[in-house]
Short mmCIF file of C-alpha atoms and ligand atoms in Angstrom, two decimals:
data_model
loop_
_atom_site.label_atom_id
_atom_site.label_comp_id
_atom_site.label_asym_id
_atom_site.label_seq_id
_atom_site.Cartn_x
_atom_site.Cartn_y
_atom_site.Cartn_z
CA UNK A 263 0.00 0.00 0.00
CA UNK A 264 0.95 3.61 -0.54
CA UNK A 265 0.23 6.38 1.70
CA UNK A 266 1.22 9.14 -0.33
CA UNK A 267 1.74 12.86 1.57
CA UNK A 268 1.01 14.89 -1.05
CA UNK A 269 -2.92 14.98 -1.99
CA UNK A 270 -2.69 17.54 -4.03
CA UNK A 271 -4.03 16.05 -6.95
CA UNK A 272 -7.14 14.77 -5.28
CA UNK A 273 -8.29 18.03 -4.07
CA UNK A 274 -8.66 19.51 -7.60
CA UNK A 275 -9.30 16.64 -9.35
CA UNK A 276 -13.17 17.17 -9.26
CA UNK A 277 -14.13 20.85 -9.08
CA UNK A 278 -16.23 21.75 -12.51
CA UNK A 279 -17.87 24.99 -10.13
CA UNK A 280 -14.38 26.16 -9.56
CA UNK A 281 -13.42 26.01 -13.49
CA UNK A 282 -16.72 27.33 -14.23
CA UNK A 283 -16.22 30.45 -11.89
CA UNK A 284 -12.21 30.66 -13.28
CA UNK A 285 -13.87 30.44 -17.04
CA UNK A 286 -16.26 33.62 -16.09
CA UNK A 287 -13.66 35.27 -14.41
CA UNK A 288 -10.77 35.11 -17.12
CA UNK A 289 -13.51 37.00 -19.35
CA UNK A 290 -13.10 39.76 -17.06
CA UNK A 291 -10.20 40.69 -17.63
CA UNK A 292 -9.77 41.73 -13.96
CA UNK A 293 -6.13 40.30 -13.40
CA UNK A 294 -4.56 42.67 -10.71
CA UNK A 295 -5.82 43.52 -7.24
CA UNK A 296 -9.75 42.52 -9.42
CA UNK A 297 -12.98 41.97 -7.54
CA UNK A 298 -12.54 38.74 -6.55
CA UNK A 299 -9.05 39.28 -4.39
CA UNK A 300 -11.49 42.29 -2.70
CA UNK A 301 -13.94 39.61 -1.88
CA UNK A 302 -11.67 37.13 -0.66
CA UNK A 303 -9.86 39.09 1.80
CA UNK A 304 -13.13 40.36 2.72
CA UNK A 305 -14.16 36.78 3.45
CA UNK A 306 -10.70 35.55 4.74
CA UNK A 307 -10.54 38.64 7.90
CA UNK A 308 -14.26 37.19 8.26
CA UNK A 309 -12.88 33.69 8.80
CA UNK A 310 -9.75 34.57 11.06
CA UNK A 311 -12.13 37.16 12.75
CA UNK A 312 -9.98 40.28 12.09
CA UNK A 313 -10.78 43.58 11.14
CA UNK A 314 -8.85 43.78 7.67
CA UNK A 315 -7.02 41.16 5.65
CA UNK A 316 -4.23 42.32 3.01
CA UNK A 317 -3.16 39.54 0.16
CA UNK A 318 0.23 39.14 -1.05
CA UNK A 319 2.03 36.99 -3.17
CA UNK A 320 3.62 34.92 -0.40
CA UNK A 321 3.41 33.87 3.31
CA UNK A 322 7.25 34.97 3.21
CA UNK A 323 6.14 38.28 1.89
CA UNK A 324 3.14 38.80 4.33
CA UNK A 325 5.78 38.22 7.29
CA UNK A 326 8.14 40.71 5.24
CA UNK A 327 5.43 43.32 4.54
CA UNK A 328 4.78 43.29 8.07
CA UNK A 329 8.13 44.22 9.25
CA UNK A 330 8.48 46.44 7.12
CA UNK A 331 5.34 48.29 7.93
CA UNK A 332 6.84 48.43 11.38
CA UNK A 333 9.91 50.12 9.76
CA UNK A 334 12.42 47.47 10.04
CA UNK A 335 15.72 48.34 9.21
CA UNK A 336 19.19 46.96 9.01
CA UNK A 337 20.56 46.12 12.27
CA UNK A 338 17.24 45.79 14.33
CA UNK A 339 16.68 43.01 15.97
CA UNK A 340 13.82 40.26 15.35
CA UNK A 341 13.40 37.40 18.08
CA UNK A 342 11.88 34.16 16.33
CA UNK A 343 11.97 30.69 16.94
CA UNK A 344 14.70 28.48 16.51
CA UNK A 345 12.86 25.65 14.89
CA UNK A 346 10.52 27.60 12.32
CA UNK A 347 11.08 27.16 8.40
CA UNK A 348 13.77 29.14 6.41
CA UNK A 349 10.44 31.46 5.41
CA UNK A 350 10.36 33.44 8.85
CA UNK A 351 14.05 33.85 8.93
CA UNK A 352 14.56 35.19 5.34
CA UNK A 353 11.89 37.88 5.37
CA UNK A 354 14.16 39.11 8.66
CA UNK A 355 17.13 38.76 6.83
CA UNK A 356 15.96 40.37 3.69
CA UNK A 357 15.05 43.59 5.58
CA UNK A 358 18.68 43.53 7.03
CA UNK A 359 17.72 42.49 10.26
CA UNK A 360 19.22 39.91 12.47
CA UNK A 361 17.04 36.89 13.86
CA UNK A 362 17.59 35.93 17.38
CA UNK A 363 16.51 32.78 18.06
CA UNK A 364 14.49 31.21 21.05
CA UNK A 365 13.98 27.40 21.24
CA UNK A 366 10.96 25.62 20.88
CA UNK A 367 9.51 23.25 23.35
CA UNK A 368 7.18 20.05 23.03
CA UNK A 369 4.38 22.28 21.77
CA UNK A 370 6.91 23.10 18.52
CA UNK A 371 6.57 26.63 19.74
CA UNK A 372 9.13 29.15 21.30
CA UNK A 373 9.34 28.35 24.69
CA UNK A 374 7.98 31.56 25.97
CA UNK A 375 9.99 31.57 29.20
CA UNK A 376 12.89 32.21 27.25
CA UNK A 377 11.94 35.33 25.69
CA UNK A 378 12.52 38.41 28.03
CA UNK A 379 16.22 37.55 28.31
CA UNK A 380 16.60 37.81 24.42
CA UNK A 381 15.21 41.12 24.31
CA UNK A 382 17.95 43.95 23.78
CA UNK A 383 17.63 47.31 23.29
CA UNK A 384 17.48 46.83 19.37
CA UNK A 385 15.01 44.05 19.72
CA UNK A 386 11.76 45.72 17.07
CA UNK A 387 9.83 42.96 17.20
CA UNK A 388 9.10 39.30 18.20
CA UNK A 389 7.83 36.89 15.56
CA UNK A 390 6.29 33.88 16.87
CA UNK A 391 5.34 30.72 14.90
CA UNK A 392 2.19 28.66 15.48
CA UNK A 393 4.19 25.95 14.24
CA UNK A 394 2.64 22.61 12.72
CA UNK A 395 -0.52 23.73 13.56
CA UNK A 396 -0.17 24.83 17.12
CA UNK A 397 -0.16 27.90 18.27
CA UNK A 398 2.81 29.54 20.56
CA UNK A 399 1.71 30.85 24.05
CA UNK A 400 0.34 34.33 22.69
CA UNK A 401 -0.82 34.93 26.48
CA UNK A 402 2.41 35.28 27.69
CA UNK A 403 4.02 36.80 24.54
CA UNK A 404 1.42 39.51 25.11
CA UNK A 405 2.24 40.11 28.47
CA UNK A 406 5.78 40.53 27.21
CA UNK A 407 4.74 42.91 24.31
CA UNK A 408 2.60 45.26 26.56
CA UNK A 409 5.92 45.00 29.06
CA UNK A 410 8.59 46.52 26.60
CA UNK A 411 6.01 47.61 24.17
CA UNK A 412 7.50 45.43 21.22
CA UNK A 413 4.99 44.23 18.80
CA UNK A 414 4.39 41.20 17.55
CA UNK A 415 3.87 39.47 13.80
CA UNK A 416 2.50 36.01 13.70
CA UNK A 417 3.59 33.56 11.67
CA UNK A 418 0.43 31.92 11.07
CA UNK A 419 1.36 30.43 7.94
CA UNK A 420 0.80 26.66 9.28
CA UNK A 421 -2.33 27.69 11.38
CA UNK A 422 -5.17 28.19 9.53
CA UNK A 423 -7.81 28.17 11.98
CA UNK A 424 -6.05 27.29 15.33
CA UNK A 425 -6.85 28.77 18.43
CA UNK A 426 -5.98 29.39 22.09
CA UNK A 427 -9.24 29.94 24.28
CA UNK A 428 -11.21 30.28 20.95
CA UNK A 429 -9.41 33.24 19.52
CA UNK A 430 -7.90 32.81 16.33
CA UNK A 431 -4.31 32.48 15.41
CA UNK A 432 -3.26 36.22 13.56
CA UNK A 433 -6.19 38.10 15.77
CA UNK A 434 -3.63 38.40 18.70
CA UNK A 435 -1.13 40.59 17.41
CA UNK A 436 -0.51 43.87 15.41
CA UNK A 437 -0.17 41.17 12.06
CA UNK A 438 -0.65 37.60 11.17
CA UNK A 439 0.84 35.95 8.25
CA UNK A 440 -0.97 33.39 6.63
CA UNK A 441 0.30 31.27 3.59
CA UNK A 442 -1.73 29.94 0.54
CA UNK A 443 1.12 27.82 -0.89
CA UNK A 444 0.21 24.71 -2.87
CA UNK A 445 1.13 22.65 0.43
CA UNK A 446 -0.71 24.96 3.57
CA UNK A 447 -4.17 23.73 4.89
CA UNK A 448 -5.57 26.46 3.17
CA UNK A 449 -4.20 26.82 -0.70
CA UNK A 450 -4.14 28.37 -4.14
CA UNK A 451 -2.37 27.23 -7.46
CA UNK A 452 0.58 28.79 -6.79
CA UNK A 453 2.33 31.61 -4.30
CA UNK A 454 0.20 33.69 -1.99
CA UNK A 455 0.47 34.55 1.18
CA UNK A 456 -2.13 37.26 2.51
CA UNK A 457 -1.99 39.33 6.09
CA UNK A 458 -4.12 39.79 8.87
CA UNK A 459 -4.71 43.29 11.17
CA UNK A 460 -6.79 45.31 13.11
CA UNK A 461 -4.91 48.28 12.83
CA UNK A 462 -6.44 51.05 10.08
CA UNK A 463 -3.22 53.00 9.62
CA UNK A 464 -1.50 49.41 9.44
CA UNK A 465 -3.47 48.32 6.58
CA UNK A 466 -3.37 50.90 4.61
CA UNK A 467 0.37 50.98 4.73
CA UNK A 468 0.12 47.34 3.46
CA UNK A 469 -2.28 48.00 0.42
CA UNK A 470 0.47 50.66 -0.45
CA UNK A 471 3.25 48.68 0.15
CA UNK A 472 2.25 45.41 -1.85
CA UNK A 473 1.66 47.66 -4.94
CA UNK A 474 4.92 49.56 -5.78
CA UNK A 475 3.17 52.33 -2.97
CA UNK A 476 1.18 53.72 -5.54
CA UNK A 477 -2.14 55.65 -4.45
CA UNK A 478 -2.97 55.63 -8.10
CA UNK A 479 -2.06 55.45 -11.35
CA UNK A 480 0.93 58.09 -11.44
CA UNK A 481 1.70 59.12 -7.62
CA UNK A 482 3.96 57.00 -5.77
CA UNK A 483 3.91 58.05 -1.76
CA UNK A 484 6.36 55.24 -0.61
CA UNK A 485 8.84 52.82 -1.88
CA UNK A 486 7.20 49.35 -2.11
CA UNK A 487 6.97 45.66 -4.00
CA UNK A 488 5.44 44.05 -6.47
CA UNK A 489 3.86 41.43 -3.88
CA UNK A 490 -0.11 41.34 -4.97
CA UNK A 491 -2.18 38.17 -4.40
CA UNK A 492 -3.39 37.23 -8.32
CA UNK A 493 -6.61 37.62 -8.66
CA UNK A 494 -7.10 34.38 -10.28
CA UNK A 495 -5.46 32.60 -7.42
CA UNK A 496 -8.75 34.70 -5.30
CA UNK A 497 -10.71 32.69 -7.25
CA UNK A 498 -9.30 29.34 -5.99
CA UNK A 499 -9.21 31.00 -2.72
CA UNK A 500 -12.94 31.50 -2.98
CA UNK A 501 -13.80 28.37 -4.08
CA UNK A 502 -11.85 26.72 -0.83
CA UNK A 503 -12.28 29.55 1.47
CA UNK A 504 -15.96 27.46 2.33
CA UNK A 505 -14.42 24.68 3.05
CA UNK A 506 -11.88 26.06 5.38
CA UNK A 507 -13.41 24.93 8.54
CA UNK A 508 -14.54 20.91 7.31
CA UNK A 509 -10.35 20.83 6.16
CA UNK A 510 -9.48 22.17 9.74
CA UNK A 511 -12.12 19.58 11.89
CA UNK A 512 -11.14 16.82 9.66
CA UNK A 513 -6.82 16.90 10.15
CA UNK A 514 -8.46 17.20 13.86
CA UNK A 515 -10.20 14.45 13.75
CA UNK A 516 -7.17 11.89 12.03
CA UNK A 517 -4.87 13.36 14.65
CA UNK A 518 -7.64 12.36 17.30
CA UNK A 519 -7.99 9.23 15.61
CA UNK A 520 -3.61 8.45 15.36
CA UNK A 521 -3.37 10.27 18.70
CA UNK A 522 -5.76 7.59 20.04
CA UNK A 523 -3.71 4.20 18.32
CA UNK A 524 -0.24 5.74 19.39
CA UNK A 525 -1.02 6.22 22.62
CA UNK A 526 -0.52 2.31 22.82
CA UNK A 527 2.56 2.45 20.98
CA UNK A 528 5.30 2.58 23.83
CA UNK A 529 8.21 3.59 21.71
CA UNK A 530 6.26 6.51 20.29
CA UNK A 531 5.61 9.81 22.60
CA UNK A 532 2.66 12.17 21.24
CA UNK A 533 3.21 15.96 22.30
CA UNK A 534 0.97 17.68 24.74
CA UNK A 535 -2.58 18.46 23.60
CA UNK A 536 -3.74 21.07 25.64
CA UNK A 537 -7.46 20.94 25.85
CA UNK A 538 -7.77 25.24 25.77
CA UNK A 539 -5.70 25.19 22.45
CA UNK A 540 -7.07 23.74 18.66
CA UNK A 541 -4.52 22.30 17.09
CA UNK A 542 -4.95 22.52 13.24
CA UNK A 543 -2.41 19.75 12.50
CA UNK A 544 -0.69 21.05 9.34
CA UNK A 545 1.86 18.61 10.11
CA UNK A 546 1.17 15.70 12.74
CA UNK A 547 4.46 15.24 13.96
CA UNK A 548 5.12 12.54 16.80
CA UNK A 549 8.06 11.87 18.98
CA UNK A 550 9.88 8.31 18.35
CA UNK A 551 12.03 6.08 19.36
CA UNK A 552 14.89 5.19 16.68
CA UNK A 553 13.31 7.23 14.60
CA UNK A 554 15.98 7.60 11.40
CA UNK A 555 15.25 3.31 11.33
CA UNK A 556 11.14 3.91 11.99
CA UNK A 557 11.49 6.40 8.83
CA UNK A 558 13.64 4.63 6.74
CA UNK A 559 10.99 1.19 7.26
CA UNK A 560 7.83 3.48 6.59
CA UNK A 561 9.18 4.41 3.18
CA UNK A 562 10.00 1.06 2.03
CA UNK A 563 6.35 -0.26 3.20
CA UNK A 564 5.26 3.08 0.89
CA UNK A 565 4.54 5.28 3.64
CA UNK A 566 5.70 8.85 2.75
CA UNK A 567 6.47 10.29 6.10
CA UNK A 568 8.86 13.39 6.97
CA UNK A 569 10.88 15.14 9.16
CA UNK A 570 10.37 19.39 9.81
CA UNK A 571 13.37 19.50 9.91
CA UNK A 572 16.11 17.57 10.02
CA UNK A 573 18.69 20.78 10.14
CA UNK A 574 17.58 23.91 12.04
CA UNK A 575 18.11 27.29 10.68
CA UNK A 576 20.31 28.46 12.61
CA UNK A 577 23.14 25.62 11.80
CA UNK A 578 22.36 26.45 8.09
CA UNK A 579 25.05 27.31 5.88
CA UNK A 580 23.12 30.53 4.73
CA UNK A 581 23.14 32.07 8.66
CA UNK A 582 27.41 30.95 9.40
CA UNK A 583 27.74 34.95 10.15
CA UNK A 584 25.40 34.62 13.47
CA UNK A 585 28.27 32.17 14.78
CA UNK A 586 26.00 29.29 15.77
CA UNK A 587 27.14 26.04 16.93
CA UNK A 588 24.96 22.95 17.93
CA UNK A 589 23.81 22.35 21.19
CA UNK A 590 22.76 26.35 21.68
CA UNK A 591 19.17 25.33 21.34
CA UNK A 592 18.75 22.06 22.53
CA UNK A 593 15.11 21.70 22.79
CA UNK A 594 15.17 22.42 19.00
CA UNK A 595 18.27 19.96 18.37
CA UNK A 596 16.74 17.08 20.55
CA UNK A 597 13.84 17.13 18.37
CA UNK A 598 15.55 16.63 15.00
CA UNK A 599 16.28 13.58 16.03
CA UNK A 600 13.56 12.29 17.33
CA UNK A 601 10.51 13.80 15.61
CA UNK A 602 8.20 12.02 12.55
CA UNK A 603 5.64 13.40 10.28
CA UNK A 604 2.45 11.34 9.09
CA UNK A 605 0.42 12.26 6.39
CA UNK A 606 -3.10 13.70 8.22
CA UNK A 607 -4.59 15.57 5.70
CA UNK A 608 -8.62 15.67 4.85
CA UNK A 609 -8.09 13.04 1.79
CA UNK A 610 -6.56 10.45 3.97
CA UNK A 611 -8.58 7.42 4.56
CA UNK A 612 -9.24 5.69 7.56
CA UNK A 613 -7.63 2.52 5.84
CA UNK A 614 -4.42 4.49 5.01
CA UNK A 615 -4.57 5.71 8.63
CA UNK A 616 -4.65 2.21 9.89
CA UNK A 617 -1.46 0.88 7.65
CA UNK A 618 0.70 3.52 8.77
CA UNK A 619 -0.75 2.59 12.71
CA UNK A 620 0.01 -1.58 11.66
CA UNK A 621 3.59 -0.26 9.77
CA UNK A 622 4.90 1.52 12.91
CA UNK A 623 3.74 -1.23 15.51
CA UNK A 624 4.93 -4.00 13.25
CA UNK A 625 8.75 -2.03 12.93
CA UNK A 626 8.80 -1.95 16.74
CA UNK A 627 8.29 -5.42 17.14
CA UNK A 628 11.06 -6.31 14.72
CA UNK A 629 13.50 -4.37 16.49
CA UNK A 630 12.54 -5.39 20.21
CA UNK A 631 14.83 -7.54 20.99
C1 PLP B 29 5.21 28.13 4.46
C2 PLP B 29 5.74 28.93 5.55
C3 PLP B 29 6.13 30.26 5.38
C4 PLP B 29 6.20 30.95 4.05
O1 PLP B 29 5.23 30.76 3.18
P1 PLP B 29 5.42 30.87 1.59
O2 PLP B 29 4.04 31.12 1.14
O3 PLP B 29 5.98 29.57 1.13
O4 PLP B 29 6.33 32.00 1.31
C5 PLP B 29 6.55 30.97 6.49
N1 PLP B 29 6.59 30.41 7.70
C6 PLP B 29 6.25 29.12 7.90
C7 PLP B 29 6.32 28.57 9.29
C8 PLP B 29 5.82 28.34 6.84
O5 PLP B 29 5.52 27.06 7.06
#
């Protein structure tokens, strides 16, 4: 049997409304910043449950917009997790900035106790990331924002729809940043990112910004990007936008479902699932026991599992001028070698579900002796 990760192909495989609606549309003519990008970020701060929503043409451009609407500038200083994707840490880096890093914890989040001690006086802002589908401890991160007034951008880009206490991941902070890549709960045909904020003056600055900082045709007030969300990527983004909540509930359910068959599993530890947090499960990532042997036997019994990631940023090639060295974030660098990712998307069957359960049990029983 396969289990393949990617499902890609089944969620567009049957959609004649959606070609129907891209048919109209392409009539239009309406290619940049049309009607249809208006509705969806209409619809998409409706769904997160924030005042305004901005698209953009990445989720590495709505973290980079951000900072740069909080005028970022060479030599500040932006704390950020330790674990998070090369994303979060080149939008810092592409502003000039430097990343400081905080490690994670079990909860793939920064370890909010860790923060206050990072902050410096050139610290500008503090970019968490709801990681894998969690969310990190916005409480206290908000208590620490308030504290030294330093805002906050979330990297929401794997969170779709989680929560702490009911409240939204990008609704806690001056931004979120969401991602609509091809492989994010929530996604178009190609790049797009789009950003969430409460703010007016905020998201103004970000309409101007993603489009050259034109206020029309011939008047330029700031310097800014080429970073619009297509409009004919809105129109996927329309089409899916519905669906939004049944793709969150269902990677809820298979985790509740794997959560439930793992917890006999000795060898394998499942991370804390704290019952005031929804956990969207972008990736369902488990702790286990020789774990480079457990991955190497899932892929020969066609199981396509993963590991986010087996090299952290910070020992990255790209980030040698920071002067890392392993071992100075060991939560982080514990989990690389421990963590797997199953497939838990909304096309997975129960069957598949079950064969990856049988693979793992039946690889620990080989190697018990
Ligand atoms: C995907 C991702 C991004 C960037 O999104 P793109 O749309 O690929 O630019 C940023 N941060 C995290 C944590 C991500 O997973």
């Amino acid at each position: 049997m396969r289990v393949r990760y990617s499902y890609l192909k089944q969620q567009f495989s049957n959609c004649p409304d959606l070609w129907s609606k891209l048919k109209k549309f392409v009539k239009t003519g309406d290619f940049t910043l049309g009607k249809p990008l208006v509705e969806f970020e209409r619809k998409f701060a409706k769904l997160i449950g924030s005042k305004y929503a901005v698209g953009v043409n990445s989720g590495t451009d709505a973290i980079k917009l951000s900072l740069k609407t909080l005028n970022i500038k060479p030599g500040d200083e932006i704390i950020t997790a330790a674990n998070t994707f090369v994303a979060t840490v080149g939008a810092i880096v592409e502003l000039g900035a430097k990343p400081v890093f905080v490690d994670c914890d079990n909860t793939f989040c920064m370890n909010t106790d860790l923060v206050e001690r990072k902050i410096s006086k050139k610290t500008k802002a503090i970019v968490p990331v709801h990681f894998t589908g969690y969310m990190a401890n916005m409480v206290k991160l908000k208590k620490i924002s308030k504290k030294y007034k330093i805002p906050i951008i979330e990297d929401a880009c794997q969170s779709i729809l989680g929560s702490i206490n009911n409240k939204n991941a990008g609704t806690w902070s001056e931004f979120g940043a969401f991602s609509l890549h091809p492989l994010k709960n929530i996604n178009v045909w190609s790049d797009g990112g789009i950003i969430t904020t409460n703010n007016t003056k905020f998201y103004k600055h970000l309409k101007l910004l993603r489009n050259h900082g034109l206020i029309d045709r011939d008047t330029v007030k700031i310097s800014g990007y080429n970073s619009r969300l297509d409009t004919l990527q809105a129109v996927v983004g329309n089409w899916l936008l519905p669906k939004a909540k049944f793709i969150a509930n269902k990677r809820i359910s298979n985790a509740k479902y794997y959560d439930h068959k793992f917890s006999k599993v000795k060898e394998i530890t499942i991370p804390p699932r704290p019952k005031n947090y929804k956990i969207v499960f972008h990736l369902y990532v488990l702790f286990a026991k020789k774990r480079d042997k457990l991955l190497k036997y899932c892929h020969s019994k066609g199981i396509e599992a993963k590991i986010h990631y087996p090299k952290p940023m910070y020992l990255q090639e790209a980030l040698k001028n920071l002067k890392h060295k392993k071992g100075d974030f060991p939560v982080t660098d514990s989990h690389t070698k421990k963590i797997i990712t199953f497939p838990c998307d909304q096309h997975l069957s129960l069957k598949e579900m079950n064969y990856v359960v049988k693979t793992v049990k039946e690889f620990y029983k080989k190697h018990n002796y």
